Coordinates of C-alpha atoms in Angstrom, one line a residue:
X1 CA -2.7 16.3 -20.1
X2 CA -1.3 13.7 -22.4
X3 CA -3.4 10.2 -21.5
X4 CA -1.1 8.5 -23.6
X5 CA 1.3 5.6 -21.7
X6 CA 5.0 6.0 -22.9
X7 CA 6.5 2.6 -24.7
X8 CA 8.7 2.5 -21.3
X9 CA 5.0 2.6 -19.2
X10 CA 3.4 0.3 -21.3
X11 CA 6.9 -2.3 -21.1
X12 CA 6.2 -1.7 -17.2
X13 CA 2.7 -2.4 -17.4
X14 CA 3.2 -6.1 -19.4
X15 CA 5.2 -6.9 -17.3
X16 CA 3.4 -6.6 -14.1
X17 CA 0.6 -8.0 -15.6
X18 CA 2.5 -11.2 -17.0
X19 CA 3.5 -11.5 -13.3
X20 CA 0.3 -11.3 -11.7
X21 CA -1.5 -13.4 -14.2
X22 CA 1.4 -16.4 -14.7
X23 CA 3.0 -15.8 -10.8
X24 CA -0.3 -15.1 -9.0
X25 CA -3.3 -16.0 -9.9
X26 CA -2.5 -19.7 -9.6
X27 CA -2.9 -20.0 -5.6
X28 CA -4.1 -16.6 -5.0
X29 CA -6.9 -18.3 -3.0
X30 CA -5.1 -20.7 -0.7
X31 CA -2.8 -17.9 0.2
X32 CA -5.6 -16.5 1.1
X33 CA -7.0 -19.3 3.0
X34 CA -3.7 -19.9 4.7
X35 CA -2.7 -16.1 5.7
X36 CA 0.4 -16.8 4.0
X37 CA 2.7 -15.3 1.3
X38 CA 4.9 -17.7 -0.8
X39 CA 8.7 -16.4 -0.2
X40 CA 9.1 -17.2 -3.6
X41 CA 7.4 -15.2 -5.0
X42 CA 8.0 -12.1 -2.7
X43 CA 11.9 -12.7 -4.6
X44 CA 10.6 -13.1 -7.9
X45 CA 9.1 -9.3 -6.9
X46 CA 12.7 -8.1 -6.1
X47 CA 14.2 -9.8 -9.3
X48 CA 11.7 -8.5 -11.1
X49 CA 12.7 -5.0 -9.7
X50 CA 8.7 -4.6 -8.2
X51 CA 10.2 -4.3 -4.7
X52 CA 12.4 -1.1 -5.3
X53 CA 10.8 0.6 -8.2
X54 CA 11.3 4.5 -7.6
X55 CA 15.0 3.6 -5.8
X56 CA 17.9 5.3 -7.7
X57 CA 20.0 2.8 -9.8
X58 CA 23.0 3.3 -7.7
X59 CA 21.2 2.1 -4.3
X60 CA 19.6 -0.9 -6.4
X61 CA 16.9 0.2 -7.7
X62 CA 14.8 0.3 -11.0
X63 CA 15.1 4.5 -11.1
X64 CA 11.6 4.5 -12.4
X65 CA 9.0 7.1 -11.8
X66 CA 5.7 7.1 -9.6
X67 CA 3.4 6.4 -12.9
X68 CA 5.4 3.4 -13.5
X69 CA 4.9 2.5 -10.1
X70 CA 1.1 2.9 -10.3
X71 CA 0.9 1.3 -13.4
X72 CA 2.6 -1.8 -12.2
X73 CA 0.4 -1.6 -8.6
X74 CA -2.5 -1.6 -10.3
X75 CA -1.6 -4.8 -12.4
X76 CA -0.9 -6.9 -9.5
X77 CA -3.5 -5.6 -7.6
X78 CA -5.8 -6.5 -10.1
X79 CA -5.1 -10.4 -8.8
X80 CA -3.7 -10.0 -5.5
X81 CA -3.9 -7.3 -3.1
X82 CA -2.0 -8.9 -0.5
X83 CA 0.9 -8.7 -3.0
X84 CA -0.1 -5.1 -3.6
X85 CA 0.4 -4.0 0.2
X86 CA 3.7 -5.8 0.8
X87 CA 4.8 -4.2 -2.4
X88 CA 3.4 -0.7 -1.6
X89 CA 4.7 -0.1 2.1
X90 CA 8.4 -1.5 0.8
X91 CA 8.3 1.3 -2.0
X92 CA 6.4 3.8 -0.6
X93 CA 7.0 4.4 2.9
X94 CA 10.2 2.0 3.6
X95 CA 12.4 3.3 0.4
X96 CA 11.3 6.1 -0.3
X97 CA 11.8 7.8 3.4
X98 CA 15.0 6.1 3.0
X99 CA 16.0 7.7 -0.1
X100 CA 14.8 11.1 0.4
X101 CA 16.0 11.5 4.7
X102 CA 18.5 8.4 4.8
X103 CA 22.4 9.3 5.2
X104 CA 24.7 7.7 3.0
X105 CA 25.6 5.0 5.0
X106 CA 21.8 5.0 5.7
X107 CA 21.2 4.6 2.5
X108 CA 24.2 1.7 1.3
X109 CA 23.4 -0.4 4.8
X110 CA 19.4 -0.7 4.1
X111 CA 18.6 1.1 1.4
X112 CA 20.3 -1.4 -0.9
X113 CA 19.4 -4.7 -0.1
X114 CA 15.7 -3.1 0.7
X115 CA 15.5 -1.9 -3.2
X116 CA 16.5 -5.1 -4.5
X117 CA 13.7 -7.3 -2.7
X118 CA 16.7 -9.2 -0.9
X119 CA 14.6 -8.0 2.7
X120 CA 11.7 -6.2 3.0
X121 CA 11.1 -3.7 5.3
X122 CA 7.7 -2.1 7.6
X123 CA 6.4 1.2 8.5
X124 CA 5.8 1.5 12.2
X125 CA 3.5 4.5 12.7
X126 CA 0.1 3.0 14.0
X127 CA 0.1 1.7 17.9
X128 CA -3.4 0.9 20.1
X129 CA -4.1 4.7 20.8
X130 CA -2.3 6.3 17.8
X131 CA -3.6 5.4 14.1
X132 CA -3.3 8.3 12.2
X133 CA -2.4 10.5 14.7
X134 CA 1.1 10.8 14.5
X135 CA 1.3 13.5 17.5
X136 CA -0.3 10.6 20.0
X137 CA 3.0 8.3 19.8
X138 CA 3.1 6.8 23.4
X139 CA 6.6 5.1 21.9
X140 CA 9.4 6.4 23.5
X141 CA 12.9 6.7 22.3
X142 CA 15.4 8.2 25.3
X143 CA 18.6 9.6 24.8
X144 CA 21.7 7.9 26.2
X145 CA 25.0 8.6 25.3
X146 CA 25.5 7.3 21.9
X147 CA 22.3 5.2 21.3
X148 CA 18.6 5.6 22.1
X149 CA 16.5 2.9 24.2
X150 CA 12.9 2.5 22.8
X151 CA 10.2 1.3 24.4
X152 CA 6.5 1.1 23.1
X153 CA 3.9 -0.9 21.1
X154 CA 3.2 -1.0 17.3
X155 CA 0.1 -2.4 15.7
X156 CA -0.9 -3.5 12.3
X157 CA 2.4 -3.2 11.1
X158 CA 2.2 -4.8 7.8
X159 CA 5.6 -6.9 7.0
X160 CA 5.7 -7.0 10.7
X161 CA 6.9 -10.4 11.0
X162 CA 8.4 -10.9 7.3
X163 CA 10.0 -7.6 7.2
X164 CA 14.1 -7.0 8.5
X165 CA 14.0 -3.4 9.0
X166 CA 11.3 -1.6 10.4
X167 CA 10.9 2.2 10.5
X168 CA 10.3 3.0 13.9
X169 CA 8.3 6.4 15.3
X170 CA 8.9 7.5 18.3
X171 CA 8.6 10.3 20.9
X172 CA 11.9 11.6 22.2
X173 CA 10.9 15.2 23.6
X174 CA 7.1 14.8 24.6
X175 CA 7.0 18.1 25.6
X176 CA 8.0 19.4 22.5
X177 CA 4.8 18.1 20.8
X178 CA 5.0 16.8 17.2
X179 CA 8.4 18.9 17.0
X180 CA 9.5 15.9 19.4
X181 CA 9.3 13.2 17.2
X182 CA 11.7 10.8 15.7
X183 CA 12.1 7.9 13.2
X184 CA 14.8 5.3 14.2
X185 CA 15.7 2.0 11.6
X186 CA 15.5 -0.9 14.0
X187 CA 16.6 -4.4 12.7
X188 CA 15.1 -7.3 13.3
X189 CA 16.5 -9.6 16.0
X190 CA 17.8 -7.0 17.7
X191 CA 17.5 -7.5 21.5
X192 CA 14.2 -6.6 23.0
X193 CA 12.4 -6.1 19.4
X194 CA 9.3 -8.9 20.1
X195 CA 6.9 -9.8 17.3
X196 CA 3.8 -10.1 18.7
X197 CA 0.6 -11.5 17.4
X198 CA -0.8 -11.7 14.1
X199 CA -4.3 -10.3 13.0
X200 CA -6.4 -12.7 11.5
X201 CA -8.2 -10.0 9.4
X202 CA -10.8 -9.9 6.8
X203 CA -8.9 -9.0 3.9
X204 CA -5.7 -8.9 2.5
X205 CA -4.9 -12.3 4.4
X206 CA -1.7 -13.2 2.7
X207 CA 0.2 -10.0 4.1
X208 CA 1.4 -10.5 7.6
X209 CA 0.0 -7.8 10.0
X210 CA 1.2 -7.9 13.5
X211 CA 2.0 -5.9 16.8
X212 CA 5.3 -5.0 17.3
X213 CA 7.0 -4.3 20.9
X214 CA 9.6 -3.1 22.0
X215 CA 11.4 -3.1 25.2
X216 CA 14.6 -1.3 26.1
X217 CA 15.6 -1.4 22.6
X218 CA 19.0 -0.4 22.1
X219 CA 18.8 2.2 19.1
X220 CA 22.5 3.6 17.6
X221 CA 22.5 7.4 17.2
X222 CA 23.4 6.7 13.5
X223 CA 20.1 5.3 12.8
X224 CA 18.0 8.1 13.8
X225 CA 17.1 9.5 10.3
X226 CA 17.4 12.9 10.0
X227 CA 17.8 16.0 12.3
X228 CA 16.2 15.7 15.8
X229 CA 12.6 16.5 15.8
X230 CA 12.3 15.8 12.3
X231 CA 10.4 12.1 13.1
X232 CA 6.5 14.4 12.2
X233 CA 7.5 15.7 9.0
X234 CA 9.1 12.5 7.9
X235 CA 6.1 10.6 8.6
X236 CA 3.5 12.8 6.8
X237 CA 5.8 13.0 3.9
X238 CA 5.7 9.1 3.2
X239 CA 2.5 9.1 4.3
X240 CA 1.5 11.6 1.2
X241 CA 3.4 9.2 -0.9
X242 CA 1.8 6.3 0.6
X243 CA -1.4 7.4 -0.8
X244 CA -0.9 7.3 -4.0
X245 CA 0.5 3.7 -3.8
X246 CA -2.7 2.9 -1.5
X247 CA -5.0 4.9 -4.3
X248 CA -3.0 2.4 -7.1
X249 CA -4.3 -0.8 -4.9
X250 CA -7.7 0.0 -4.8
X251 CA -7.7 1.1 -8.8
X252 CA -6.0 -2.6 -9.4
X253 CA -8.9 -4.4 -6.9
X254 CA -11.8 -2.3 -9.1
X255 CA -10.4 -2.8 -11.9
X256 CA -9.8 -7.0 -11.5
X257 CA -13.4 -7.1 -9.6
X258 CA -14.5 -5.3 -13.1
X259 CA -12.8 -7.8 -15.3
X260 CA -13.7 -10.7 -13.8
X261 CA -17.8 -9.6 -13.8
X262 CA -17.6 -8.3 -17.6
X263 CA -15.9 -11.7 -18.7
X264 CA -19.0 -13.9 -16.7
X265 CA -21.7 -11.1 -17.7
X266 CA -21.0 -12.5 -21.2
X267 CA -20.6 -16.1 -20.1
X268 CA -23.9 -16.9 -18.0
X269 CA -26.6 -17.5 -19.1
X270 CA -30.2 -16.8 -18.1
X271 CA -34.1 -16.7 -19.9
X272 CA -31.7 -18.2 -23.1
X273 CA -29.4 -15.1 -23.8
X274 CA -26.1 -14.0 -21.4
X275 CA -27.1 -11.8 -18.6
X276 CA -24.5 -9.1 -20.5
X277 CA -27.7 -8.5 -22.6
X278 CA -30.0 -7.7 -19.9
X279 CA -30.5 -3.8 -19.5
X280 CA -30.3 -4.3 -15.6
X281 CA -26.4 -6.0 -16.1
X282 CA -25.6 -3.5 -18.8
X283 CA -25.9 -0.2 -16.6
X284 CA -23.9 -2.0 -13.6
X285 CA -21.2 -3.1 -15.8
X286 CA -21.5 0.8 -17.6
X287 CA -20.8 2.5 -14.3
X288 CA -18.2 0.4 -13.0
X289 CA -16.2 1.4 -15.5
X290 CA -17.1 4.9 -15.9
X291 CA -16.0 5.1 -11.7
X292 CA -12.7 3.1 -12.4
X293 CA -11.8 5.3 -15.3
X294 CA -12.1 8.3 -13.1
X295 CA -9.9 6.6 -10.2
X296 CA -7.3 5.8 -13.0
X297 CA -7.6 9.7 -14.2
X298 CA -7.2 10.8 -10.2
X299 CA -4.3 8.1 -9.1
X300 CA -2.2 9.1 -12.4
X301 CA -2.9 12.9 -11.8
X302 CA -1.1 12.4 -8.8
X303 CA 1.5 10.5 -9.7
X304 CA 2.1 12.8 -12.6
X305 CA 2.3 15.8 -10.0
X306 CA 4.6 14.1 -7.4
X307 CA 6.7 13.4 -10.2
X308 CA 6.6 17.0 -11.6
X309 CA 8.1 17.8 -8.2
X310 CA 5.2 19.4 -7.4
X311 CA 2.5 19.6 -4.4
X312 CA 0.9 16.9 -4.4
X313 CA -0.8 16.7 -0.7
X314 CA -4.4 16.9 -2.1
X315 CA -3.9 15.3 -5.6
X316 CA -2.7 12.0 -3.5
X317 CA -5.7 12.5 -0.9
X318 CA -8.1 12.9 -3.9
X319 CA -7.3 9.8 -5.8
X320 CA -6.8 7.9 -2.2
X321 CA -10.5 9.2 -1.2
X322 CA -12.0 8.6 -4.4
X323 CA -10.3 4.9 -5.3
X324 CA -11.3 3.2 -2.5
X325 CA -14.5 4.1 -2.5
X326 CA -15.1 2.9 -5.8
X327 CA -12.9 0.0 -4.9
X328 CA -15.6 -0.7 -2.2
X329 CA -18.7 -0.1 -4.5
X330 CA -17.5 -1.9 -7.5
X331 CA -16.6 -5.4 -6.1
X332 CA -20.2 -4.9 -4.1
X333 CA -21.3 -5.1 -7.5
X334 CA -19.1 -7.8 -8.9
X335 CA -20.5 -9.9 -6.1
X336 CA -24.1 -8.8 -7.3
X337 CA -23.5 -9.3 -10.9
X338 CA -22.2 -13.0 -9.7
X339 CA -24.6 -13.5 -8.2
X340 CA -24.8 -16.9 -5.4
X341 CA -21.3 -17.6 -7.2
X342 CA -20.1 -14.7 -6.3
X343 CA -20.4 -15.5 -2.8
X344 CA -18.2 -18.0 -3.0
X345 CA -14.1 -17.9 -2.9
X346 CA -14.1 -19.9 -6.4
X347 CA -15.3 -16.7 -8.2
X348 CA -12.3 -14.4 -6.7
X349 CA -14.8 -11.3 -6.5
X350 CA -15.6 -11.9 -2.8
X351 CA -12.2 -11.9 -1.9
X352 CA -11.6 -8.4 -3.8
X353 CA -14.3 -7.3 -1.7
X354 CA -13.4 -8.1 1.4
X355 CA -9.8 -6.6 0.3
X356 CA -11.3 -2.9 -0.7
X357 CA -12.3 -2.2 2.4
X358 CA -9.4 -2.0 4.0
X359 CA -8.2 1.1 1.5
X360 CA -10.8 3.0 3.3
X361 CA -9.1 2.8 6.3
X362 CA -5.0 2.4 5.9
X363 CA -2.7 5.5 5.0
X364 CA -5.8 7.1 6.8
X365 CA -9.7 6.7 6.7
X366 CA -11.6 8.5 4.0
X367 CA -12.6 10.7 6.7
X368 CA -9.4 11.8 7.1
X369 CA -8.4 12.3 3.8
X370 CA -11.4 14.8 3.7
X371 CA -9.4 16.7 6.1
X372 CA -6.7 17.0 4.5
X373 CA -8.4 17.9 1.2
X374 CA -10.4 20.5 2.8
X375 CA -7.2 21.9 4.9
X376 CA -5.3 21.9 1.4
X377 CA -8.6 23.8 0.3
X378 CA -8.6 26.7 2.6
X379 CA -5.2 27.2 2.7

């Protein structure tokens, strides 16, 4: 395998990171601290072409392949997961299902202004007795004449309240099983779509996660995507995707946990030398980046394969698994190497903390993701 970045990858890269460090870092913390994302610069993401990344050129996108996309998640993870999320579910679930199911019209209606960051959009899978399992969808989308009524509950739908076109599971034939299943695009404003409350969570406070409802929703046939029946497959297929964008988050959070403890390891001070000289500092700082390095090895494996056109169900599950746990050990010990300082928001490394966790659980626990390694194992 060629470990080398491309001049087009490493162009990608710089510019992610001149956005993350310039755009931001300054205010990461009060977004934070206010549960808000700046609208500005969710449209400097779209201009920038973050928000659409994988699109085809001709819907509005940047045409670029999943590596790039990594390589760009990473970067603004790095400073801001929040910004990492609302990035990740627009390109990996929203445009992508779009762009591989989507009709034409589809495609020009939503696709388009999705790609170029003009709206975003949300993935509405999750609901209070159905997180990752798909088959449990107690959302129910009826048949009648020439539109659908929906009726149901989403939760954490991230973009829930930000986002203008939501991606909407449902079950249409319960008896049918998971062969009963279908995906609907429902806009926002439409009559008897409610936005319901917001989480107040522990990390990744600046993306907006709420619970969707919906009421008698009236759903046009033409914005079913795909065949009927087809809602299951459609979901674990951007869902596989999904992974890899999720496994990119968690690299970016390790690897800006990482930076920030090598740069005060050789800063502070203690018993007249920096701590970056102590033995004790020297092996925490040596593993962290020996575990990051392998994440980056797994989450560009998979990219590489999804691009090949390849299988890439336990490649993505792999580097998913694997990332965020070393997203969760490594800030544990960015907050050691900190020390009290690290306990406090100043610092940054408690707040890349309390963001890892959550890529333990999203796009499927860890748990899961064993499954689906071990399934892909025995096949």
């Amino acid at each position: 395998m060629d470990f080398n970045l491309s001049e087009e990858h490493l162009a990608v890269q710089e510019a992610a990171r001149d956005f993350a460090q310039n755009d931001l870092l300054p205010g990461v913390i009060e977004r934070d601290n206010e549960q808000k994302f700046d609208p500005a610069l969710l449209k400097k993401m779209g201009d920038l072409g973050f928000m659409g990344m994988m699109v085809s050129p001709e819907y509005g996108g940047g045409g670029m392949d999943t590596l790039s996309y990594v390589i760009a998640m990473e970067e603004i993870s790095k400073v801001d997961a929040s910004a990492g999320v609302i990035m990740s579910v627009n390109n990996s679930l929203v445009c992508w299902g779009l762009q591989m199911y989507g009709t034409e019209e589809q495609k020009q209606k939503y696709l388009v202004p999705l790609a170029s960051g003009n709206v975003i959009g949300a993935f509405c899978l999750s609901e209070p007795e159905a997180g990752s399992d798909a088959t449990s969808q107690h959302t129910t989308a009826v048949e009648n004449g020439d539109h659908y009524l929906i009726n149901g509950t989403k939760n954490w739908i991230t973009n829930g309240n930000s986002s203008s076109v939501c991606l909407v599971v449902a079950h249409t034939h319960p008896e049918k099983g998971h062969k009963g299943i279908n995906v609907f695009i429902i806009e926002k404003g439409t009559e008897g779509f409610v936005v319901g409350r917001k989480e107040d969570k522990m990390g990744i406070r600046a993306s907006d996660t709420h619970t969707l409802m919906f009421s008698d929703v009236n759903v046009p046939n033409e914005n079913r995507i795909g065949e009927d029946g087809f809602g299951f497959k459609f979901a674990m297929s951007t869902l596989n995707g999904g992974r890899i964008g999720i496994a990119a988050q968690a690299l970016g959070i390790a690897a800006g946990a990482f930076e920030l403890s090598l740069k005060y390891a050789q800063e502070r001070k203690t018993f007249g030398k920096p701590i970056s000289e102590h033995q004790a500092i020297q092996f925490k700082l040596s593993d962290m980046a020996t575990r990051i390095e392998a994440a980056r090895m797994l989450v560009y494996k998979a990219a590489r394969i999804k691009d090949q056109g390849k299988d890439y169900i336990k490649a993505a599950a792999m580097a998913k698994l694997y990332a965020s746990d070393v997203a969760m050990w490594v800030t544990t010990e960015a907050v050691q190497i900190h020390g009290g300082y690290g306990y406090v928001k100043e610092y940054h490394v408690e707040r890349h903390m309390r963001d890892a966790k959550i890529t333990q659980i999203y796009e499927g626990t860890s748990e899961i993701q064993k499954l689906v390694i071990a399934r892909e194992l025995l096949k």
